[in-house]
Short mmCIF file of the N, C-alpha and C atoms (twelve columns), coordinates in Angstrom:
data_MODEL
# 
_entry.id   MODEL 
# 
loop_
_atom_site.group_PDB 
_atom_site.id 
_atom_site.type_symbol 
_atom_site.label_atom_id 
_atom_site.label_alt_id 
_atom_site.label_comp_id 
_atom_site.label_asym_id 
_atom_site.label_seq_id 
_atom_site.Cartn_x 
_atom_site.Cartn_y 
_atom_site.Cartn_z 
_atom_site.pdbx_PDB_model_num 
ATOM 1   N N  . ILE A 1   76.792  10.574 15.433 1 
ATOM 2   C CA . ILE A 1   76.285  11.925 15.427 1 
ATOM 3   C C  . ILE A 1   75.872  12.254 16.847 1 
ATOM 4   N N  . ILE A 2   76.335  13.399 17.338 1 
ATOM 5   C CA . ILE A 2   75.924  13.840 18.659 1 
ATOM 6   C C  . ILE A 2   75.134  15.137 18.540 1 
ATOM 7   N N  . GLU A 3   74.195  15.305 19.458 1 
ATOM 8   C CA . GLU A 3   73.357  16.491 19.491 1 
ATOM 9   C C  . GLU A 3   73.755  17.334 20.703 1 
ATOM 10  N N  . SER A 4   74.072  18.586 20.454 1 
ATOM 11  C CA . SER A 4   74.373  19.508 21.539 1 
ATOM 12  C C  . SER A 4   73.094  19.812 22.318 1 
ATOM 13  N N  . ILE A 5   73.238  20.017 23.614 1 
ATOM 14  C CA . ILE A 5   72.104  20.395 24.461 1 
ATOM 15  C C  . ILE A 5   72.443  21.762 25.066 1 
ATOM 16  N N  . PRO A 6   72.253  22.821 24.277 1 
ATOM 17  C CA . PRO A 6   72.706  24.151 24.711 1 
ATOM 18  C C  . PRO A 6   72.023  24.683 25.965 1 
ATOM 19  N N  . ASP A 7   70.762  24.328 26.202 1 
ATOM 20  C CA . ASP A 7   70.082  24.856 27.385 1 
ATOM 21  C C  . ASP A 7   70.569  24.209 28.681 1 
ATOM 22  N N  . ALA A 8   71.344  23.141 28.579 1 
ATOM 23  C CA . ALA A 8   71.936  22.514 29.754 1 
ATOM 24  C C  . ALA A 8   73.429  22.822 29.855 1 
ATOM 25  N N  . SER A 9   74.003  23.381 28.790 1 
ATOM 26  C CA . SER A 9   75.427  23.699 28.750 1 
ATOM 27  C C  . SER A 9   75.685  25.082 29.343 1 
ATOM 28  N N  . TYR A 10  76.950  25.356 29.644 1 
ATOM 29  C CA . TYR A 10  77.343  26.639 30.219 1 
ATOM 30  C C  . TYR A 10  78.660  27.048 29.576 1 
ATOM 31  N N  . ASP A 11  78.648  28.177 28.889 1 
ATOM 32  C CA . ASP A 11  79.842  28.646 28.183 1 
ATOM 33  C C  . ASP A 11  79.920  30.170 28.278 1 
ATOM 34  N N  . PRO A 12  80.391  30.689 29.426 1 
ATOM 35  C CA . PRO A 12  80.404  32.131 29.624 1 
ATOM 36  C C  . PRO A 12  81.400  32.877 28.735 1 
ATOM 37  N N  . ASN A 13  82.409  32.176 28.218 1 
ATOM 38  C CA . ASN A 13  83.418  32.822 27.376 1 
ATOM 39  C C  . ASN A 13  83.708  31.934 26.160 1 
ATOM 40  N N  . PRO A 14  82.837  31.980 25.131 1 
ATOM 41  C CA . PRO A 14  82.977  31.062 23.998 1 
ATOM 42  C C  . PRO A 14  84.264  31.226 23.192 1 
ATOM 43  N N  . ASN A 15  84.953  32.345 23.330 1 
ATOM 44  C CA . ASN A 15  86.188  32.553 22.570 1 
ATOM 45  C C  . ASN A 15  87.423  32.037 23.295 1 
ATOM 46  N N  . ALA A 16  87.283  31.635 24.534 1 
ATOM 47  C CA . ALA A 16  88.428  31.144 25.303 1 
ATOM 48  C C  . ALA A 16  88.874  29.774 24.793 1 
ATOM 49  N N  . VAL A 17  90.172  29.535 24.894 1 
ATOM 50  C CA . VAL A 17  90.746  28.239 24.545 1 
ATOM 51  C C  . VAL A 17  91.292  27.637 25.836 1 
ATOM 52  N N  . TYR A 18  90.783  26.472 26.172 1 
ATOM 53  C CA . TYR A 18  91.238  25.783 27.382 1 
ATOM 54  C C  . TYR A 18  91.983  24.522 26.967 1 
ATOM 55  N N  . PRO A 19  93.174  24.314 27.495 1 
ATOM 56  C CA . PRO A 19  93.988  23.180 27.052 1 
ATOM 57  C C  . PRO A 19  93.616  21.825 27.630 1 
ATOM 58  N N  . VAL A 20  92.755  21.788 28.646 1 
ATOM 59  C CA . VAL A 20  92.420  20.513 29.284 1 
ATOM 60  C C  . VAL A 20  90.914  20.274 29.167 1 
ATOM 61  N N  . LEU A 21  90.581  19.092 28.683 1 
ATOM 62  C CA . LEU A 21  89.182  18.676 28.550 1 
ATOM 63  C C  . LEU A 21  88.979  17.419 29.375 1 
ATOM 64  N N  . VAL A 22  87.974  17.438 30.218 1 
ATOM 65  C CA . VAL A 22  87.564  16.250 30.967 1 
ATOM 66  C C  . VAL A 22  86.224  15.826 30.380 1 
ATOM 67  N N  . LEU A 23  86.197  14.652 29.777 1 
ATOM 68  C CA . LEU A 23  84.991  14.145 29.135 1 
ATOM 69  C C  . LEU A 23  84.415  13.018 29.984 1 
ATOM 70  N N  . THR A 24  83.185  13.239 30.456 1 
ATOM 71  C CA . THR A 24  82.487  12.222 31.237 1 
ATOM 72  C C  . THR A 24  81.321  11.710 30.411 1 
ATOM 73  N N  . ARG A 25  81.286  10.407 30.216 1 
ATOM 74  C CA . ARG A 25  80.198  9.776  29.457 1 
ATOM 75  C C  . ARG A 25  79.286  9.053  30.438 1 
ATOM 76  N N  . TYR A 26  78.011  9.386  30.356 1 
ATOM 77  C CA . TYR A 26  76.998  8.762  31.208 1 
ATOM 78  C C  . TYR A 26  76.130  7.861  30.356 1 
ATOM 79  N N  . HIS A 27  75.951  6.631  30.794 1 
ATOM 80  C CA . HIS A 27  75.063  5.689  30.118 1 
ATOM 81  C C  . HIS A 27  73.793  5.613  30.957 1 
ATOM 82  N N  . VAL A 28  72.713  6.128  30.379 1 
ATOM 83  C CA . VAL A 28  71.454  6.294  31.087 1 
ATOM 84  C C  . VAL A 28  70.539  5.104  30.794 1 
ATOM 85  N N  . ALA A 29  69.783  4.706  31.786 1 
ATOM 86  C CA . ALA A 29  68.849  3.581  31.632 1 
ATOM 87  C C  . ALA A 29  67.808  3.909  30.559 1 
ATOM 88  N N  . PRO A 30  67.426  2.918  29.765 1 
ATOM 89  C CA . PRO A 30  66.386  3.149  28.752 1 
ATOM 90  C C  . PRO A 30  65.129  3.742  29.403 1 
ATOM 91  N N  . GLY A 31  64.596  4.754  28.755 1 
ATOM 92  C CA . GLY A 31  63.393  5.405  29.255 1 
ATOM 93  C C  . GLY A 31  63.635  6.452  30.330 1 
ATOM 94  N N  . ARG A 32  64.899  6.693  30.691 1 
ATOM 95  C CA . ARG A 32  65.207  7.636  31.774 1 
ATOM 96  C C  . ARG A 32  65.937  8.888  31.285 1 
ATOM 97  N N  . ALA A 33  66.001  9.097  29.968 1 
ATOM 98  C CA . ALA A 33  66.700  10.268 29.423 1 
ATOM 99  C C  . ALA A 33  66.100  11.568 29.943 1 
ATOM 100 N N  . ALA A 34  64.783  11.647 30.024 1 
ATOM 101 C CA . ALA A 34  64.137  12.872 30.513 1 
ATOM 102 C C  . ALA A 34  64.542  13.168 31.952 1 
ATOM 103 N N  . ASP A 35  64.702  12.138 32.769 1 
ATOM 104 C CA . ASP A 35  65.133  12.321 34.154 1 
ATOM 105 C C  . ASP A 35  66.561  12.859 34.212 1 
ATOM 106 N N  . PHE A 36  67.429  12.308 33.353 1 
ATOM 107 C CA . PHE A 36  68.810  12.782 33.334 1 
ATOM 108 C C  . PHE A 36  68.868  14.233 32.862 1 
ATOM 109 N N  . LEU A 37  68.110  14.557 31.833 1 
ATOM 110 C CA . LEU A 37  68.087  15.939 31.338 1 
ATOM 111 C C  . LEU A 37  67.555  16.903 32.397 1 
ATOM 112 N N  . ALA A 38  66.559  16.497 33.145 1 
ATOM 113 C CA . ALA A 38  66.045  17.347 34.231 1 
ATOM 114 C C  . ALA A 38  67.141  17.595 35.263 1 
ATOM 115 N N  . TYR A 39  67.929  16.576 35.534 1 
ATOM 116 C CA . TYR A 39  69.049  16.701 36.482 1 
ATOM 117 C C  . TYR A 39  70.091  17.698 35.982 1 
ATOM 118 N N  . VAL A 40  70.541  17.556 34.724 1 
ATOM 119 C CA . VAL A 40  71.598  18.451 34.230 1 
ATOM 120 C C  . VAL A 40  71.085  19.871 33.978 1 
ATOM 121 N N  . ARG A 41  69.813  20.013 33.680 1 
ATOM 122 C CA . ARG A 41  69.249  21.351 33.451 1 
ATOM 123 C C  . ARG A 41  68.883  22.054 34.759 1 
ATOM 124 N N  . GLY A 42  68.666  21.302 35.803 1 
ATOM 125 C CA . GLY A 42  68.181  21.867 37.058 1 
ATOM 126 C C  . GLY A 42  69.273  22.136 38.065 1 
ATOM 127 N N  . GLU A 43  69.237  21.368 39.136 1 
ATOM 128 C CA . GLU A 43  70.132  21.577 40.276 1 
ATOM 129 C C  . GLU A 43  71.607  21.542 39.876 1 
ATOM 130 N N  . ARG A 44  71.973  20.640 38.982 1 
ATOM 131 C CA . ARG A 44  73.375  20.546 38.576 1 
ATOM 132 C C  . ARG A 44  73.814  21.788 37.816 1 
ATOM 133 N N  . SER A 45  72.955  22.296 36.940 1 
ATOM 134 C CA . SER A 45  73.281  23.493 36.168 1 
ATOM 135 C C  . SER A 45  73.547  24.682 37.084 1 
ATOM 136 N N  . ALA A 46  72.725  24.843 38.099 1 
ATOM 137 C CA . ALA A 46  72.917  25.940 39.050 1 
ATOM 138 C C  . ALA A 46  74.249  25.794 39.786 1 
ATOM 139 N N  . ALA A 47  74.614  24.574 40.158 1 
ATOM 140 C CA . ALA A 47  75.879  24.332 40.859 1 
ATOM 141 C C  . ALA A 47  77.072  24.595 39.959 1 
ATOM 142 N N  . VAL A 48  76.964  24.234 38.688 1 
ATOM 143 C CA . VAL A 48  78.041  24.469 37.729 1 
ATOM 144 C C  . VAL A 48  78.343  25.969 37.625 1 
ATOM 145 N N  . LYS A 49  77.289  26.759 37.534 1 
ATOM 146 C CA . LYS A 49  77.464  28.217 37.434 1 
ATOM 147 C C  . LYS A 49  78.003  28.793 38.732 1 
ATOM 148 N N  . LYS A 50  77.449  28.378 39.855 1 
ATOM 149 C CA . LYS A 50  77.895  28.888 41.152 1 
ATOM 150 C C  . LYS A 50  79.345  28.511 41.433 1 
ATOM 151 N N  . GLY A 51  79.762  27.322 41.001 1 
ATOM 152 C CA . GLY A 51  81.132  26.857 41.213 1 
ATOM 153 C C  . GLY A 51  82.134  27.428 40.236 1 
ATOM 154 N N  . GLN A 52  81.687  28.324 39.370 1 
ATOM 155 C CA . GLN A 52  82.542  29.034 38.405 1 
ATOM 156 C C  . GLN A 52  83.273  28.100 37.438 1 
ATOM 157 N N  . THR A 53  82.509  27.232 36.846 1 
ATOM 158 C CA . THR A 53  83.039  26.377 35.798 1 
ATOM 159 C C  . THR A 53  83.490  27.255 34.639 1 
ATOM 160 N N  . LYS A 54  84.591  26.903 34.028 1 
ATOM 161 C CA . LYS A 54  85.070  27.672 32.877 1 
ATOM 162 C C  . LYS A 54  84.156  27.462 31.670 1 
ATOM 163 N N  . ARG A 55  83.861  26.204 31.392 1 
ATOM 164 C CA . ARG A 55  82.970  25.836 30.282 1 
ATOM 165 C C  . ARG A 55  82.518  24.409 30.513 1 
ATOM 166 N N  . GLU A 56  81.250  24.163 30.210 1 
ATOM 167 C CA . GLU A 56  80.733  22.804 30.284 1 
ATOM 168 C C  . GLU A 56  79.729  22.628 29.156 1 
ATOM 169 N N  . LEU A 57  80.006  21.688 28.287 1 
ATOM 170 C CA . LEU A 57  79.150  21.430 27.136 1 
ATOM 171 C C  . LEU A 57  78.534  20.045 27.281 1 
ATOM 172 N N  . ILE A 58  77.227  19.975 27.089 1 
ATOM 173 C CA . ILE A 58  76.512  18.715 27.264 1 
ATOM 174 C C  . ILE A 58  75.915  18.295 25.928 1 
ATOM 175 N N  . SER A 59  76.053  17.010 25.622 1 
ATOM 176 C CA . SER A 59  75.539  16.482 24.356 1 
ATOM 177 C C  . SER A 59  74.999  15.076 24.575 1 
ATOM 178 N N  . ARG A 60  74.290  14.598 23.543 1 
ATOM 179 C CA . ARG A 60  73.712  13.252 23.567 1 
ATOM 180 C C  . ARG A 60  74.032  12.553 22.248 1 
ATOM 181 N N  . VAL A 61  74.378  11.289 22.315 1 
ATOM 182 C CA . VAL A 61  74.626  10.495 21.112 1 
ATOM 183 C C  . VAL A 61  73.282  10.185 20.460 1 
ATOM 184 N N  . LEU A 62  73.186  10.476 19.163 1 
ATOM 185 C CA . LEU A 62  71.952  10.183 18.428 1 
ATOM 186 C C  . LEU A 62  72.095  8.963  17.530 1 
ATOM 187 N N  . PHE A 63  73.182  8.912  16.751 1 
ATOM 188 C CA . PHE A 63  73.412  7.813  15.815 1 
ATOM 189 C C  . PHE A 63  74.866  7.373  15.909 1 
ATOM 190 N N  . GLY A 64  75.109  6.096  15.668 1 
ATOM 191 C CA . GLY A 64  76.469  5.575  15.654 1 
ATOM 192 C C  . GLY A 64  76.961  5.149  17.024 1 
ATOM 193 N N  . GLY A 65  76.055  4.958  17.929 1 
ATOM 194 C CA . GLY A 65  76.423  4.545  19.281 1 
ATOM 195 C C  . GLY A 65  75.173  4.374  20.120 1 
ATOM 196 N N  . ASP A 66  75.369  4.381  21.404 1 
ATOM 197 C CA . ASP A 66  74.281  4.207  22.363 1 
ATOM 198 C C  . ASP A 66  73.516  5.522  22.490 1 
ATOM 199 N N  . ASN A 67  72.265  5.574  22.043 1 
ATOM 200 C CA . ASN A 67  71.533  6.837  22.114 1 
ATOM 201 C C  . ASN A 67  71.026  7.140  23.527 1 
ATOM 202 N N  . ASN A 68  71.420  6.351  24.481 1 
ATOM 203 C CA . ASN A 68  71.204  6.668  25.891 1 
ATOM 204 C C  . ASN A 68  72.504  7.152  26.536 1 
ATOM 205 N N  . GLU A 69  73.468  7.556  25.697 1 
ATOM 206 C CA . GLU A 69  74.736  8.075  26.199 1 
ATOM 207 C C  . GLU A 69  74.721  9.593  26.130 1 
ATOM 208 N N  . PHE A 70  75.019  10.206 27.264 1 
ATOM 209 C CA . PHE A 70  75.165  11.654 27.358 1 
ATOM 210 C C  . PHE A 70  76.614  11.957 27.674 1 
ATOM 211 N N  . ARG A 71  77.093  13.073 27.160 1 
ATOM 212 C CA . ARG A 71  78.482  13.459 27.383 1 
ATOM 213 C C  . ARG A 71  78.538  14.844 27.995 1 
ATOM 214 N N  . ILE A 72  79.345  14.961 29.025 1 
ATOM 215 C CA . ILE A 72  79.588  16.267 29.637 1 
ATOM 216 C C  . ILE A 72  81.069  16.569 29.467 1 
ATOM 217 N N  . ALA A 73  81.360  17.624 28.703 1 
ATOM 218 C CA . ALA A 73  82.725  18.064 28.460 1 
ATOM 219 C C  . ALA A 73  82.994  19.287 29.326 1 
ATOM 220 N N  . SER A 74  83.927  19.145 30.265 1 
ATOM 221 C CA . SER A 74  84.320  20.242 31.152 1 
ATOM 222 C C  . SER A 74  85.740  20.652 30.795 1 
ATOM 223 N N  . PHE A 75  86.026  21.924 30.926 1 
ATOM 224 C CA . PHE A 75  87.315  22.455 30.491 1 
ATOM 225 C C  . PHE A 75  88.052  23.122 31.645 1 
ATOM 226 N N  . GLU A 76  89.388  23.048 31.598 1 
ATOM 227 C CA . GLU A 76  90.256  23.655 32.610 1 
ATOM 228 C C  . GLU A 76  91.461  24.309 31.933 1 
ATOM 229 N N  . ASP A 77  92.107  25.203 32.687 1 
ATOM 230 C CA . ASP A 77  93.302  25.889 32.194 1 
ATOM 231 C C  . ASP A 77  94.548  25.015 32.253 1 
ATOM 232 N N  . LYS A 78  94.594  24.119 33.248 1 
ATOM 233 C CA . LYS A 78  95.791  23.300 33.426 1 
ATOM 234 C C  . LYS A 78  95.433  21.979 34.105 1 
ATOM 235 N N  . ILE A 79  96.284  20.999 33.911 1 
ATOM 236 C CA . ILE A 79  96.083  19.678 34.496 1 
ATOM 237 C C  . ILE A 79  96.006  19.760 36.018 1 
ATOM 238 N N  . GLY A 80  96.807  20.626 36.616 1 
ATOM 239 C CA . GLY A 80  96.831  20.772 38.067 1 
ATOM 240 C C  . GLY A 80  95.477  21.125 38.656 1 
ATOM 241 N N  . ALA A 81  94.607  21.743 37.860 1 
ATOM 242 C CA . ALA A 81  93.272  22.097 38.348 1 
ATOM 243 C C  . ALA A 81  92.456  20.857 38.702 1 
ATOM 244 N N  . LEU A 82  92.819  19.708 38.138 1 
ATOM 245 C CA . LEU A 82  92.095  18.474 38.420 1 
ATOM 246 C C  . LEU A 82  92.356  17.961 39.838 1 
ATOM 247 N N  . ASP A 83  93.408  18.484 40.488 1 
ATOM 248 C CA . ASP A 83  93.689  18.119 41.880 1 
ATOM 249 C C  . ASP A 83  92.783  18.863 42.858 1 
ATOM 250 N N  . SER A 84  92.157  19.933 42.406 1 
ATOM 251 C CA . SER A 84  91.274  20.738 43.253 1 
ATOM 252 C C  . SER A 84  89.853  20.194 43.191 1 
ATOM 253 N N  . PRO A 85  89.014  20.601 44.133 1 
ATOM 254 C CA . PRO A 85  87.610  20.176 44.059 1 
ATOM 255 C C  . PRO A 85  86.956  20.650 42.763 1 
ATOM 256 N N  . SER A 86  86.049  19.869 42.240 1 
ATOM 257 C CA . SER A 86  85.345  20.246 41.013 1 
ATOM 258 C C  . SER A 86  84.481  21.474 41.281 1 
ATOM 259 N N  . PRO A 87  84.092  22.192 40.227 1 
ATOM 260 C CA . PRO A 87  83.203  23.342 40.439 1 
ATOM 261 C C  . PRO A 87  81.906  22.975 41.162 1 
ATOM 262 N N  . VAL A 88  81.358  21.806 40.890 1 
ATOM 263 C CA . VAL A 88  80.123  21.386 41.563 1 
ATOM 264 C C  . VAL A 88  80.391  21.169 43.057 1 
ATOM 265 N N  . THR A 89  81.525  20.578 43.377 1 
ATOM 266 C CA . THR A 89  81.890  20.384 44.783 1 
ATOM 267 C C  . THR A 89  82.161  21.721 45.464 1 
ATOM 268 N N  . ARG A 90  82.804  22.653 44.758 1 
ATOM 269 C CA . ARG A 90  83.018  23.989 45.333 1 
ATOM 270 C C  . ARG A 90  81.689  24.659 45.650 1 
ATOM 271 N N  . ALA A 91  80.703  24.453 44.800 1 
ATOM 272 C CA . ALA A 91  79.408  25.102 44.987 1 
ATOM 273 C C  . ALA A 91  78.576  24.453 46.083 1 
ATOM 274 N N  . LEU A 92  78.578  23.123 46.136 1 
ATOM 275 C CA . LEU A 92  77.666  22.407 47.034 1 
ATOM 276 C C  . LEU A 92  78.327  21.771 48.247 1 
ATOM 277 N N  . GLY A 93  79.648  21.607 48.190 1 
ATOM 278 C CA . GLY A 93  80.345  20.855 49.229 1 
ATOM 279 C C  . GLY A 93  80.179  19.362 48.977 1 
ATOM 280 N N  . ALA A 94  81.010  18.570 49.619 1 
ATOM 281 C CA . ALA A 94  80.993  17.117 49.401 1 
ATOM 282 C C  . ALA A 94  79.648  16.500 49.790 1 
ATOM 283 N N  . ASP A 95  79.068  16.959 50.890 1 
ATOM 284 C CA . ASP A 95  77.772  16.407 51.315 1 
ATOM 285 C C  . ASP A 95  76.669  16.770 50.325 1 
ATOM 286 N N  . GLY A 96  76.704  17.996 49.820 1 
ATOM 287 C CA . GLY A 96  75.710  18.425 48.840 1 
ATOM 288 C C  . GLY A 96  75.798  17.639 47.545 1 
ATOM 289 N N  . VAL A 97  77.021  17.349 47.111 1 
ATOM 290 C CA . VAL A 97  77.212  16.541 45.903 1 
ATOM 291 C C  . VAL A 97  76.683  15.134 46.139 1 
ATOM 292 N N  . ALA A 98  76.982  14.564 47.299 1 
ATOM 293 C CA . ALA A 98  76.510  13.208 47.612 1 
ATOM 294 C C  . ALA A 98  74.985  13.145 47.575 1 
ATOM 295 N N  . LYS A 99  74.319  14.148 48.122 1 
ATOM 296 C CA . LYS A 99  72.852  14.184 48.098 1 
ATOM 297 C C  . LYS A 99  72.331  14.320 46.680 1 
ATOM 298 N N  . MET A 100 72.983  15.188 45.895 1 
ATOM 299 C CA . MET A 100 72.523  15.421 44.532 1 
ATOM 300 C C  . MET A 100 72.695  14.163 43.674 1 
ATOM 301 N N  . VAL A 101 73.810  13.487 43.830 1 
ATOM 302 C CA . VAL A 101 74.105  12.306 43.015 1 
ATOM 303 C C  . VAL A 101 73.163  11.145 43.332 1 
ATOM 304 N N  . THR A 102 72.638  11.086 44.545 1 
ATOM 305 C CA . THR A 102 71.704  10.004 44.870 1 
ATOM 306 C C  . THR A 102 70.453  10.069 43.997 1 
ATOM 307 N N  . LYS A 103 70.163  11.238 43.453 1 
ATOM 308 C CA . LYS A 103 69.004  11.385 42.570 1 
ATOM 309 C C  . LYS A 103 69.197  10.649 41.248 1 
ATOM 310 N N  . LEU A 104 70.432  10.253 40.967 1 
ATOM 311 C CA . LEU A 104 70.723  9.533  39.721 1 
ATOM 312 C C  . LEU A 104 70.598  8.018  39.878 1 
ATOM 313 N N  . SER A 105 70.315  7.570  41.077 1 
ATOM 314 C CA . SER A 105 70.150  6.136  41.305 1 
ATOM 315 C C  . SER A 105 69.017  5.607  40.432 1 
ATOM 316 N N  . GLY A 106 69.322  4.596  39.636 1 
ATOM 317 C CA . GLY A 106 68.351  4.036  38.715 1 
ATOM 318 C C  . GLY A 106 68.250  4.788  37.396 1 
ATOM 319 N N  . VAL A 107 68.887  5.943  37.333 1 
ATOM 320 C CA . VAL A 107 68.888  6.741  36.091 1 
ATOM 321 C C  . VAL A 107 70.160  6.449  35.306 1 
ATOM 322 N N  . VAL A 108 71.309  6.575  35.962 1 
ATOM 323 C CA . VAL A 108 72.604  6.335  35.317 1 
ATOM 324 C C  . VAL A 108 73.040  4.910  35.605 1 
ATOM 325 N N  . LEU A 109 73.299  4.161  34.533 1 
ATOM 326 C CA . LEU A 109 73.756  2.781  34.682 1 
ATOM 327 C C  . LEU A 109 75.260  2.713  34.902 1 
ATOM 328 N N  . SER A 110 76.014  3.575  34.195 1 
ATOM 329 C CA . SER A 110 77.467  3.613  34.347 1 
ATOM 330 C C  . SER A 110 77.986  4.934  33.804 1 
ATOM 331 N N  . SER A 111 79.221  5.229  34.167 1 
ATOM 332 C CA . SER A 111 79.880  6.427  33.633 1 
ATOM 333 C C  . SER A 111 81.366  6.148  33.548 1 
ATOM 334 N N  . ASP A 112 82.025  6.890  32.684 1 
ATOM 335 C CA . ASP A 112 83.479  6.825  32.605 1 
ATOM 336 C C  . ASP A 112 84.005  8.211  32.267 1 
ATOM 337 N N  . ARG A 113 85.240  8.441  32.639 1 
ATOM 338 C CA . ARG A 113 85.821  9.772  32.478 1 
ATOM 339 C C  . ARG A 113 87.203  9.655  31.858 1 
ATOM 340 N N  . THR A 114 87.481  10.532 30.902 1 
ATOM 341 C CA . THR A 114 88.806  10.606 30.293 1 
ATOM 342 C C  . THR A 114 89.266  12.060 30.303 1 
ATOM 343 N N  . VAL A 115 90.571  12.236 30.294 1 
ATOM 344 C CA . VAL A 115 91.165  13.572 30.268 1 
ATOM 345 C C  . VAL A 115 91.933  13.716 28.964 1 
ATOM 346 N N  . TRP A 116 91.724  14.829 28.298 1 
ATOM 347 C CA . TRP A 116 92.367  15.118 27.024 1 
ATOM 348 C C  . TRP A 116 93.133  16.428 27.154 1 
ATOM 349 N N  . ARG A 117 94.284  16.492 26.516 1 
ATOM 350 C CA . ARG A 117 95.085  17.716 26.521 1 
ATOM 351 C C  . ARG A 117 95.187  18.239 25.100 1 
ATOM 352 N N  . ARG A 118 94.896  19.510 24.934 1 
ATOM 353 C CA . ARG A 118 94.963  20.165 23.625 1 
ATOM 354 C C  . ARG A 118 96.421  20.403 23.243 1 
ATOM 355 N N  . VAL A 119 96.755  20.085 22.010 1 
ATOM 356 C CA . VAL A 119 98.068  20.373 21.442 1 
ATOM 357 C C  . VAL A 119 97.821  21.394 20.332 1 
ATOM 358 N N  . ASP A 120 98.207  22.637 20.577 1 
ATOM 359 C CA . ASP A 120 97.895  23.713 19.639 1 
ATOM 360 C C  . ASP A 120 98.376  23.426 18.221 1 
ATOM 361 N N  . ALA A 121 99.564  22.856 18.072 1 
ATOM 362 C CA . ALA A 121 100.117 22.597 16.745 1 
ATOM 363 C C  . ALA A 121 99.304  21.564 15.965 1 
ATOM 364 N N  . MET A 122 98.483  20.802 16.660 1 
ATOM 365 C CA . MET A 122 97.690  19.767 16.005 1 
ATOM 366 C C  . MET A 122 96.194  20.063 16.082 1 
ATOM 367 N N  . SER A 123 95.844  21.293 16.433 1 
ATOM 368 C CA . SER A 123 94.449  21.646 16.658 1 
ATOM 369 C C  . SER A 123 93.942  22.637 15.625 1 
ATOM 370 N N  . ILE A 124 92.658  22.524 15.343 1 
ATOM 371 C CA . ILE A 124 91.982  23.461 14.460 1 
ATOM 372 C C  . ILE A 124 91.027  24.263 15.325 1 
ATOM 373 N N  . ARG A 125 91.048  25.550 15.146 1 
ATOM 374 C CA . ARG A 125 90.168  26.403 15.956 1 
ATOM 375 C C  . ARG A 125 89.324  27.259 15.028 1 
ATOM 376 N N  . PRO A 126 88.001  27.235 15.232 1 
ATOM 377 C CA . PRO A 126 87.151  28.112 14.418 1 
ATOM 378 C C  . PRO A 126 87.400  29.582 14.773 1 
ATOM 379 N N  . LYS A 127 87.003  30.467 13.877 1 
ATOM 380 C CA . LYS A 127 87.145  31.891 14.154 1 
ATOM 381 C C  . LYS A 127 86.333  32.254 15.386 1 
ATOM 382 N N  . PRO A 128 86.876  33.162 16.219 1 
ATOM 383 C CA . PRO A 128 86.136  33.572 17.425 1 
ATOM 384 C C  . PRO A 128 84.773  34.182 17.082 1 
ATOM 385 N N  . VAL A 129 83.853  33.988 17.990 1 
ATOM 386 C CA . VAL A 129 82.523  34.569 17.850 1 
ATOM 387 C C  . VAL A 129 82.611  36.040 18.237 1 
ATOM 388 N N  . SER A 130 82.022  36.890 17.434 1 
ATOM 389 C CA . SER A 130 82.117  38.324 17.756 1 
ATOM 390 C C  . SER A 130 80.962  38.794 18.595 1 
# 
């Protein structure tokens, strides 16, 4: 079971369908969840918006896994977009990202990233929000 963290997520166009999902899983040190949440709600959230992210949804594993695991799902229009700088890098520049990420030292134990491609014929889509 995962819990959505809507106040840290960014979804300016909830009816849009994006075919590429980049899922980053962060494994946070025990007792440091509040620090990680402050990071994603604060400086990182501002950079995500400034960098014109299409959509970014943040969640936390509650049951059935590591409850110190947070997931950030970012969406793109095409695979080729992954060759460009990330929205956070566009907003802060490489040096700004390096400075921001140092704040996670001792907070994040590990992370991994996977890329998923939507196949419309095999996908279920809820009705658009009006």
